[in-house]
CSV table of C-alpha atoms in Angstrom, one decimal:
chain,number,residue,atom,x,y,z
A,1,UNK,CA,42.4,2.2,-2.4
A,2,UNK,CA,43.1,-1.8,-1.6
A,3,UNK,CA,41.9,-2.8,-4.9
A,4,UNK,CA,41.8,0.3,-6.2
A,5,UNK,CA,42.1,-1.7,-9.3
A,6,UNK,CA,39.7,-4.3,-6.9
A,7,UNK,CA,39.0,-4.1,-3.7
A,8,UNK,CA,36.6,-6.6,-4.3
A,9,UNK,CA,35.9,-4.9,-7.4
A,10,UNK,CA,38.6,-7.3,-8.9
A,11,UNK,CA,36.3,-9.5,-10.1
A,12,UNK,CA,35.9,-7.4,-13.2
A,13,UNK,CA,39.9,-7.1,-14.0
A,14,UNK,CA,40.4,-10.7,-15.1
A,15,UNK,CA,44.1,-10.5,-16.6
A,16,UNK,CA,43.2,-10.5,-20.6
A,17,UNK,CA,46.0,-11.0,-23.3
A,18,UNK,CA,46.1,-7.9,-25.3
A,19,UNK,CA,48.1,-8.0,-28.7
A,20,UNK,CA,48.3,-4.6,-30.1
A,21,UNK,CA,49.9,-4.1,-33.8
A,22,UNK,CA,49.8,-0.6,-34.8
A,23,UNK,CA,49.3,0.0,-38.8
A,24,UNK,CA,53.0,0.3,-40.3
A,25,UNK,CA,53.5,4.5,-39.4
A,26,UNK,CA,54.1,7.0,-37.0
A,27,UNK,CA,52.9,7.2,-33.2
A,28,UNK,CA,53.0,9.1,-30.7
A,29,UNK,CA,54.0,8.8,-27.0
A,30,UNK,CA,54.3,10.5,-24.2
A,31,UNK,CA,57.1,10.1,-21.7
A,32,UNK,CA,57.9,11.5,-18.2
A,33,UNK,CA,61.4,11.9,-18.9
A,34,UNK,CA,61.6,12.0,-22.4
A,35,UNK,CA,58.9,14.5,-23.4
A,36,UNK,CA,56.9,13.4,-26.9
A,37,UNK,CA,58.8,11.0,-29.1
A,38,UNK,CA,58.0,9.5,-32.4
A,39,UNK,CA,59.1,6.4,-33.8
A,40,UNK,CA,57.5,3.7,-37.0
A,41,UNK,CA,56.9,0.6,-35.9
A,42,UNK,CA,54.4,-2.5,-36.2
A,43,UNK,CA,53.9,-2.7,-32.7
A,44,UNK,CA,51.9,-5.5,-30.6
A,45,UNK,CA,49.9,-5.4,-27.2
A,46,UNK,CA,48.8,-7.9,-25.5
A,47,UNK,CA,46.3,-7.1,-22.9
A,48,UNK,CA,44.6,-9.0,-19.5
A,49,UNK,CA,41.4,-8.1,-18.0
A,50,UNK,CA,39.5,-6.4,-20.4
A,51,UNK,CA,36.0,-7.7,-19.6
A,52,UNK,CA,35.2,-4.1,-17.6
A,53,UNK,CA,37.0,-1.4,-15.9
A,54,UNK,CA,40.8,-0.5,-16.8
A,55,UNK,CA,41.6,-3.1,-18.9
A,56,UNK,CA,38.5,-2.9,-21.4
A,57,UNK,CA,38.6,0.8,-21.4
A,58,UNK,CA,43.0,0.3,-22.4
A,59,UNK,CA,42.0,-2.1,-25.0
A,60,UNK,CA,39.7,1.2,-26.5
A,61,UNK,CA,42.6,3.3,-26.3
A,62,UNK,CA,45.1,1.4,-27.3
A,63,UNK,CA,42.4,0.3,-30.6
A,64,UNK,CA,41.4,3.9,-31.2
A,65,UNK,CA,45.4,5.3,-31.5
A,66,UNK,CA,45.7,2.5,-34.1
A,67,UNK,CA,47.0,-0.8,-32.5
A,68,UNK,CA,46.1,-3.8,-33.1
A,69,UNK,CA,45.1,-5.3,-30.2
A,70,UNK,CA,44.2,-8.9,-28.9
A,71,UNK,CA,42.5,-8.5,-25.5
A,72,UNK,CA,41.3,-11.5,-23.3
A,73,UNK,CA,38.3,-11.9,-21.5
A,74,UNK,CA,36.7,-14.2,-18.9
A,75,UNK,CA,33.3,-14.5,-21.0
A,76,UNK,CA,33.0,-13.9,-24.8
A,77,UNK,CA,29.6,-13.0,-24.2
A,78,UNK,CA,30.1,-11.1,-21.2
A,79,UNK,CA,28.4,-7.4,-21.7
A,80,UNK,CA,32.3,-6.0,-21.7
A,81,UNK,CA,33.5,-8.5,-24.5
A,82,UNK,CA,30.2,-7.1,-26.4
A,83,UNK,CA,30.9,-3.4,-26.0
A,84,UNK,CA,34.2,-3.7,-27.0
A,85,UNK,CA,32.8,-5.8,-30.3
A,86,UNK,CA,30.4,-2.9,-30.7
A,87,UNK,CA,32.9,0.3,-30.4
A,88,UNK,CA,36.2,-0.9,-31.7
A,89,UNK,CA,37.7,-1.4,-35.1
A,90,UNK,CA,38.6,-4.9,-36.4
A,91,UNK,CA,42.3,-4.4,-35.6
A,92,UNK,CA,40.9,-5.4,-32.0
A,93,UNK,CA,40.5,-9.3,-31.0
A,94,UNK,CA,39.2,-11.0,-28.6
A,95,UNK,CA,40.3,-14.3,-27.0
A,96,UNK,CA,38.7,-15.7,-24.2
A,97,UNK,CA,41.0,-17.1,-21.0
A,98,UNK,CA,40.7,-18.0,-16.9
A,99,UNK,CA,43.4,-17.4,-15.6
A,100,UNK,CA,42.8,-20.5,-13.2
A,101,UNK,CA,42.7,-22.8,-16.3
A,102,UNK,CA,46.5,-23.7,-17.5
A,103,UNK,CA,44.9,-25.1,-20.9
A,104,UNK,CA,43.2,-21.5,-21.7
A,105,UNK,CA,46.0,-19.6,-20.4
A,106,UNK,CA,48.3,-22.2,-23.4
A,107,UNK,CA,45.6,-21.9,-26.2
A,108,UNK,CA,46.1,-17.8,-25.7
A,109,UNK,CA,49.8,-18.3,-25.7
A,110,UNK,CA,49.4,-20.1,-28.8
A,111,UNK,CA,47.1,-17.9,-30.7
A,112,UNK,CA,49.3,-14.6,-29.7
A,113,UNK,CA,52.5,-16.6,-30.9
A,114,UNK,CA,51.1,-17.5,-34.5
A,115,UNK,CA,50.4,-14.3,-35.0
A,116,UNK,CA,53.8,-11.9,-33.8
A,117,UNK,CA,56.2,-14.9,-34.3
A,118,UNK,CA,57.7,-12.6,-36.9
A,119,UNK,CA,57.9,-9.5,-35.4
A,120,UNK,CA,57.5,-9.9,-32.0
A,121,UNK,CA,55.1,-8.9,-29.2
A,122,UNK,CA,55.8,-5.0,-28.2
A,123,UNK,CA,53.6,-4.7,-25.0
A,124,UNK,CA,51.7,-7.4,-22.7
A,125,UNK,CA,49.7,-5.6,-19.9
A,126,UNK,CA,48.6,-7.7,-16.9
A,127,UNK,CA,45.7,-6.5,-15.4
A,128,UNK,CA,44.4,-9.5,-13.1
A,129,UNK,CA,43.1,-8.6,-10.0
A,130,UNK,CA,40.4,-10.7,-8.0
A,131,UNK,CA,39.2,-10.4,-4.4
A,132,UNK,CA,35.9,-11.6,-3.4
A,133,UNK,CA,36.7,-11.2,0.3
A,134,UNK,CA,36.4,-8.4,3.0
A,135,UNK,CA,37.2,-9.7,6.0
A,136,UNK,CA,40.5,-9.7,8.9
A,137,UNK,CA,43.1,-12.4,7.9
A,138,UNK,CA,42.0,-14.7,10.8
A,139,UNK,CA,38.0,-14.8,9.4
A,140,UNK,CA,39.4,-15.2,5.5
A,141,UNK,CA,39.2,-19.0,4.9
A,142,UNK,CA,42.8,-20.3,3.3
A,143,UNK,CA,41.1,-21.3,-0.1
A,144,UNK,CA,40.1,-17.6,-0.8
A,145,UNK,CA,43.8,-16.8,-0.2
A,146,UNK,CA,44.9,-19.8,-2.8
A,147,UNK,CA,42.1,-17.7,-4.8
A,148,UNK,CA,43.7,-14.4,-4.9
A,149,UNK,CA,47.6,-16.2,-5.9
A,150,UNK,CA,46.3,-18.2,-8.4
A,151,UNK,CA,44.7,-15.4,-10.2
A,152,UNK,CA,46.5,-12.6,-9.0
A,153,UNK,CA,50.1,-13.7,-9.1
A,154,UNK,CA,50.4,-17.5,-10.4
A,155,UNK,CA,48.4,-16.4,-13.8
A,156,UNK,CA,50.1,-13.3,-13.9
A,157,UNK,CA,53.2,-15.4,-13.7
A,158,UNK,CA,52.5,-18.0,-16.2
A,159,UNK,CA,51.4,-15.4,-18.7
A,160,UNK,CA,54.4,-13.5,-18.6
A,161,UNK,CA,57.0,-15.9,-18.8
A,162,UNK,CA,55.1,-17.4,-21.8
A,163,UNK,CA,55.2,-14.5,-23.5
A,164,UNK,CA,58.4,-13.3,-22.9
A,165,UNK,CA,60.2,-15.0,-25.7
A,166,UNK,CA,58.1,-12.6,-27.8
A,167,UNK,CA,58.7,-9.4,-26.1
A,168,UNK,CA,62.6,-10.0,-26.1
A,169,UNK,CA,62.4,-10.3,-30.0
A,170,UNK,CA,61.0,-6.9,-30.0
A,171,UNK,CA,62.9,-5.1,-27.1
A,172,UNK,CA,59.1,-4.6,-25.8
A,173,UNK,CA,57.5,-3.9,-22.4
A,174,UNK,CA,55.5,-5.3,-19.3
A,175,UNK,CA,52.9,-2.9,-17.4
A,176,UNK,CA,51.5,-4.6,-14.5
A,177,UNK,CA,48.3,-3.5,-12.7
A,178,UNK,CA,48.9,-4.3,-9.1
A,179,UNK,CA,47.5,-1.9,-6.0
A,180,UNK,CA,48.7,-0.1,-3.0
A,181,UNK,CA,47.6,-2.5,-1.0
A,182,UNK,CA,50.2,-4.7,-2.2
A,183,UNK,CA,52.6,-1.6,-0.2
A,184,UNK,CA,50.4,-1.1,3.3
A,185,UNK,CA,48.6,-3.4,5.4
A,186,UNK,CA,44.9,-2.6,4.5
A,187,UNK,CA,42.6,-3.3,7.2
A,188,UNK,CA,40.6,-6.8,5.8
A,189,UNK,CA,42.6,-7.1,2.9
A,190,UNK,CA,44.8,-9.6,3.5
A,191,UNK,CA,44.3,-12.2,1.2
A,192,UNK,CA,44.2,-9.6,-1.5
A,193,UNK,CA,47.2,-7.6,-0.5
A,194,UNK,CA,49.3,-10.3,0.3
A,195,UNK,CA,48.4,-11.4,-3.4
A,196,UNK,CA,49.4,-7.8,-5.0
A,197,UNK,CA,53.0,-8.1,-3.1
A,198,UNK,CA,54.1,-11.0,-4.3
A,199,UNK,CA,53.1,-9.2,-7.9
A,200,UNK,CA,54.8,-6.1,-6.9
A,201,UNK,CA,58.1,-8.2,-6.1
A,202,UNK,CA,57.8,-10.2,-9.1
A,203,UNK,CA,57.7,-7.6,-11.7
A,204,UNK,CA,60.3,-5.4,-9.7
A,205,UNK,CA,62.5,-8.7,-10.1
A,206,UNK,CA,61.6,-9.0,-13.8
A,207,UNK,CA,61.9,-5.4,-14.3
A,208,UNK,CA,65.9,-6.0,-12.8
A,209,UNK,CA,66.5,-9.1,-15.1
A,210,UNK,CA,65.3,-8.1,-18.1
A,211,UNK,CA,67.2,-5.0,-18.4
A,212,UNK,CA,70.3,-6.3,-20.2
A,213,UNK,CA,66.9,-7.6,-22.9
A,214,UNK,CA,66.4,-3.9,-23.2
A,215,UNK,CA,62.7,-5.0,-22.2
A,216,UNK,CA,60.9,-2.0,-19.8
A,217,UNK,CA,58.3,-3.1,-16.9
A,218,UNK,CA,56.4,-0.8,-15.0
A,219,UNK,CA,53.9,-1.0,-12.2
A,220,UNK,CA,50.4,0.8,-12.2
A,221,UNK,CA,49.4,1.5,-8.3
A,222,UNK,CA,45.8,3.3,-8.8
A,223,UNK,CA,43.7,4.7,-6.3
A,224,UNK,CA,40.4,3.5,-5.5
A,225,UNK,CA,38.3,3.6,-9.0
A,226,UNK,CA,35.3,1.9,-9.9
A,227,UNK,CA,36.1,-0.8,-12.3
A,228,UNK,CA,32.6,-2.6,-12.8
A,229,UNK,CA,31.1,-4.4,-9.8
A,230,UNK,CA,28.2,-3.3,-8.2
A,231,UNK,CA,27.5,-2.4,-5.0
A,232,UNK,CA,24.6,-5.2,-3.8
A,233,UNK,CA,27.3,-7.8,-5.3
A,234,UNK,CA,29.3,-8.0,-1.6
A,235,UNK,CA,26.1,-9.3,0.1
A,236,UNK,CA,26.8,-13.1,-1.4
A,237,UNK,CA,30.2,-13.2,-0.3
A,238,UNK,CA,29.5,-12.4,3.3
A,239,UNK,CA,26.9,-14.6,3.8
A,240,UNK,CA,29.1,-17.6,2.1
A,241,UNK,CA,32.0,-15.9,4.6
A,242,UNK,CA,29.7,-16.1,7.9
A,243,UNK,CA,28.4,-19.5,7.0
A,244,UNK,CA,32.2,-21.1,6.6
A,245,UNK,CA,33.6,-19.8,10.0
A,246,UNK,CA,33.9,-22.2,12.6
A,247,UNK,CA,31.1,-21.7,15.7
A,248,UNK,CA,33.9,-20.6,17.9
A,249,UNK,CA,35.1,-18.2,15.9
A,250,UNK,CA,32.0,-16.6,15.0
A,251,UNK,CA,31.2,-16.1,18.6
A,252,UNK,CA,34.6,-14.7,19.5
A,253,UNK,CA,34.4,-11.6,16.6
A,254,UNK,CA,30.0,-11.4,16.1
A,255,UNK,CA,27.9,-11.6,13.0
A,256,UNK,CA,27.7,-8.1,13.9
A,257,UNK,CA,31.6,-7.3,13.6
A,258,UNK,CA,30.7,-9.2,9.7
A,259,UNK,CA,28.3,-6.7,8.9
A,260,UNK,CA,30.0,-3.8,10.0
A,261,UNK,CA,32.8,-4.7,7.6
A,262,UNK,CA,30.5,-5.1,4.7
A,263,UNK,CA,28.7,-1.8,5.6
A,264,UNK,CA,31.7,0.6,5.3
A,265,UNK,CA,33.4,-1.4,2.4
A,266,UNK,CA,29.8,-0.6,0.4
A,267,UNK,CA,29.9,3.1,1.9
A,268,UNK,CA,33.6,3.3,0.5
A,269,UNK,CA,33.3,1.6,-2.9
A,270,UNK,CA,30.1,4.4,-3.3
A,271,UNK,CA,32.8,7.6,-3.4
A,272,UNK,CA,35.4,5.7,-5.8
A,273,UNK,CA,36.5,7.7,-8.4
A,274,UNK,CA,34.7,6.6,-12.3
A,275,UNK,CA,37.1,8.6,-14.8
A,276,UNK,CA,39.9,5.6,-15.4
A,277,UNK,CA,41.4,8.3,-17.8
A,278,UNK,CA,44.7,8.7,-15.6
A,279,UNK,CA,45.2,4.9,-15.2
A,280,UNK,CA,44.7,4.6,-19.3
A,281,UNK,CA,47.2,7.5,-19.5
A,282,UNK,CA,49.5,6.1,-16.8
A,283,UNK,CA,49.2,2.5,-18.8
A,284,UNK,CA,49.6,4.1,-22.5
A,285,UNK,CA,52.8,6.0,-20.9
A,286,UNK,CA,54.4,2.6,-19.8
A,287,UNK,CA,54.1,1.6,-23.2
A,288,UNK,CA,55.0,4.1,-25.4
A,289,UNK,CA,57.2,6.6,-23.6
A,290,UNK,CA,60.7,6.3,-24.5
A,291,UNK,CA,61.8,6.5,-20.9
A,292,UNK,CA,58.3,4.6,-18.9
A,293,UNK,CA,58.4,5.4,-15.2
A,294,UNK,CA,59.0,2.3,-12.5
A,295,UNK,CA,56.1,3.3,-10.8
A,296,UNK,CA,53.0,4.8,-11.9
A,297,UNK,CA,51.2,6.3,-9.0
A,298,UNK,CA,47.4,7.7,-10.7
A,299,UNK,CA,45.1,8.8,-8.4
A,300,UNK,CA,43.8,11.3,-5.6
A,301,UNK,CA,45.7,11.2,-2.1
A,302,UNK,CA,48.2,8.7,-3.3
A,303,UNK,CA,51.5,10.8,-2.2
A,304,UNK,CA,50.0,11.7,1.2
A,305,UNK,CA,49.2,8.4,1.8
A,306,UNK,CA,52.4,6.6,0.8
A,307,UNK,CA,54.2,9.3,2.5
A,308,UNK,CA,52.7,8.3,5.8
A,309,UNK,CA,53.5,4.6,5.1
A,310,UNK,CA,57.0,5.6,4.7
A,311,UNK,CA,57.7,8.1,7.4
A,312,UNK,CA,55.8,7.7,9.7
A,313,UNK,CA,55.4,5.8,13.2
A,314,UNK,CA,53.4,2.2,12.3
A,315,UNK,CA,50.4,3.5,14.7
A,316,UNK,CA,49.8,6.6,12.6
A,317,UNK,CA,49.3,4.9,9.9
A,318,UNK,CA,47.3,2.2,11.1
A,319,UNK,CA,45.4,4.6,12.0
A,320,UNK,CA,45.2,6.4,9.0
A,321,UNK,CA,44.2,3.4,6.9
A,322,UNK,CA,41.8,2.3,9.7
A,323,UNK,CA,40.1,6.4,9.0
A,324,UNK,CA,40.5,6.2,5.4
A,325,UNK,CA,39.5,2.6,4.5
A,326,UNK,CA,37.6,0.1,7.3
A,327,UNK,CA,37.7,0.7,10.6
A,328,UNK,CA,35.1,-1.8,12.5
A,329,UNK,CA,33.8,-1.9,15.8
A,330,UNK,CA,35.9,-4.1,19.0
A,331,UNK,CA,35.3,-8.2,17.9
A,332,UNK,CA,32.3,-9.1,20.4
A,333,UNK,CA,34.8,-10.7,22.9
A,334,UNK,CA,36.6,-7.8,23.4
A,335,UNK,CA,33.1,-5.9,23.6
A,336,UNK,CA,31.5,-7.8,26.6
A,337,UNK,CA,34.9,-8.4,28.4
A,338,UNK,CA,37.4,-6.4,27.5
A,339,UNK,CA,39.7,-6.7,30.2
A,340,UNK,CA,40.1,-10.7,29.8
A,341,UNK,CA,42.3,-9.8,26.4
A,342,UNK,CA,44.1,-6.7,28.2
A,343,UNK,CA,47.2,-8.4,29.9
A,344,UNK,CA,48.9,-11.0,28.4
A,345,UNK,CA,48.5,-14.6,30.3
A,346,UNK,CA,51.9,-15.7,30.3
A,347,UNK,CA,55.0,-13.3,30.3
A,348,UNK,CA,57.2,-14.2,27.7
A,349,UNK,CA,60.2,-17.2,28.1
A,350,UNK,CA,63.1,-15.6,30.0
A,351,UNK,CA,66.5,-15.8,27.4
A,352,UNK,CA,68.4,-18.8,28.1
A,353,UNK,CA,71.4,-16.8,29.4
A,354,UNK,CA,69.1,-15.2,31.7
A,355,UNK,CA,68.0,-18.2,34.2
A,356,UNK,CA,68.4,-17.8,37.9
A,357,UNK,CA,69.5,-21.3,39.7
């Protein structure tokens, strides 16, 4: 559910510009509050992260209901660029960006502009999501933090306010793809989560903002789905994790505690859910329907679990998302001698108004 959209199976959601033009007609949308509209249009989507997983399988969607479509990808000759070459109509293109690379992130800018500059850009889907570590926010190393913000939210970010010239010409929209962990504090997420919040925040601001624009943003918060990455893939990053972690460190939590991380995360990703129909449909809804939801919550479990988040006491629900996600065995410190960590050394400073003379 962390990365639903990536867990760690981010790798595969690089945020791809999408630039959809429908053939001058009719289409059809589906709202929540609105029912089914209709309305003629030439209408343009820009899509992110469409190498695998929700993004390429949008880009499909989005090409077979007669957009035109520009969708970005990591690798041109990645095996997701390819299928999408193979199975969709020449309305779709392909532009390859990293997100991480200001340069590719302008030369997509550029290439989307010269093409809607007289009609505008309708939709722009960001779909970035990367996490390549499992691990409690003390054992993440800072860098794989700077990691998840740079692709996450900083990319995101530059994408966005690149395009929205575009998308205020046209009175178009923003779906986001960010992730419940973004809302709760996964266990051994943090540098992931912490990423998806500061997306969350940002689109909920731009979503505020642009209102008097007449431009619509929405957030997609899937459940856990898999999006492309394998299984055996997590073995790299943990022994790159275990090998960065100061001597200390690794003695005070265990190679061990590592492994049982890795262990469950594996047995998790196994049961994640592969029909990304409801996400598509949730993402196709945010652009088309006459009245697009804030929030889009597609998924199994998602209400139960957001209720407890809400209502709750915090040690139910760290319990619950210790049950549901990752819930490792005690650090090896607190293993061999637990009661050296069960009272607290020092009692905390007395308030200043509070000193006896």
């Amino acid at each position: 559910l962390p990365a639903k959209d990536a867990g760690v199976d981010v790798w595969f959601l690089m945020l791809v510009p999408v630039d959809g033009e429908a053939e001058q007609g009719v289409f059809w949308g589906w709202g929540q509050d609105s029912g089914c509209h209709q309305s003629t249009a030439r209408l343009f989507r820009s899509l992110s992260g469409c190498d695998s997983g929700f993004g390429q399988a949008t880009a499909r969607h989005l090409d077979i209901m007669g957009f035109r479509v520009f969708a970005s990808v990591l690798d041109l000759q990645s095996p997701g660029a390819q299928e999408l070459r193979r199975s969709c109509s020449p309305r779709l293109t392909l532009l390859q960006m990293d997100l991480t690379k200001p340069d590719d992130i302008q030369r997509v800018l550029q290439h989307i502009q010269a093409h809607t500059n007289s009609t505008g850009l309708w939709g722009l889907v960001n779909n970035a999501g990367f996490n390549d570590t499992i691990a409690d926010a003390e054992l993440s190393p800072l860098c794989k933090f700077r990691a998840c913000m740079e692709v996450n939210f900083f990319g995101s970010l530059e994408l966005t306010k690149g395009l929205l010239p575009l998308l205020r010409s046209a009175g178009g929209r923003i779906v986001t793809v960010s992730s419940p962990a973004g809302d709760m504090p996964f266990p051994c997420l943090a540098a992931y989560g912490t990423s998806k919040a500061a997306l969350s925040l940002l689109m909920d601001t731009f979503r505020s903002e642009l209102q008097p624009w007449g431009i619509k943003v929405s957030l997609i918060l899937p459940g856990y789905y898999k999006t492309g990455r394998r299984v055996g893939v997590c073995s790299l990053p943990k022994q790159q994790l275990l090998a960065s972690l100061p001597q200390e460190l690794l003695q005070a939590y265990g190679e061990d505690y590592v492994e049982e991380i890795n262990q469950q995360f594996i047995q998790f990703m196994k049961v994640a859910v592969e029909d990304l129909s409801a996400v598509v449909n949730s993402i196709t809804d945010g652009l088309l329907a006459a009245n697009p939801a804030v929030r889009y919550y597609p998924g199994q479990g998602l209400g139960i679990m957001y209720f407890i988040h809400r209502y709750l006491p915090y040690f139910v629900r760290d319990l619950f998302l210790k049950g549901f996600f990752i819930n490792p065995k005690l650090p090896r410190a607190l293993h061999t001698s637990p009661q050296a960590f069960a009272q607290p050394k020092h009692h905390p400073p007395a308030l200043w108004g509070n000193n006896q003379h």
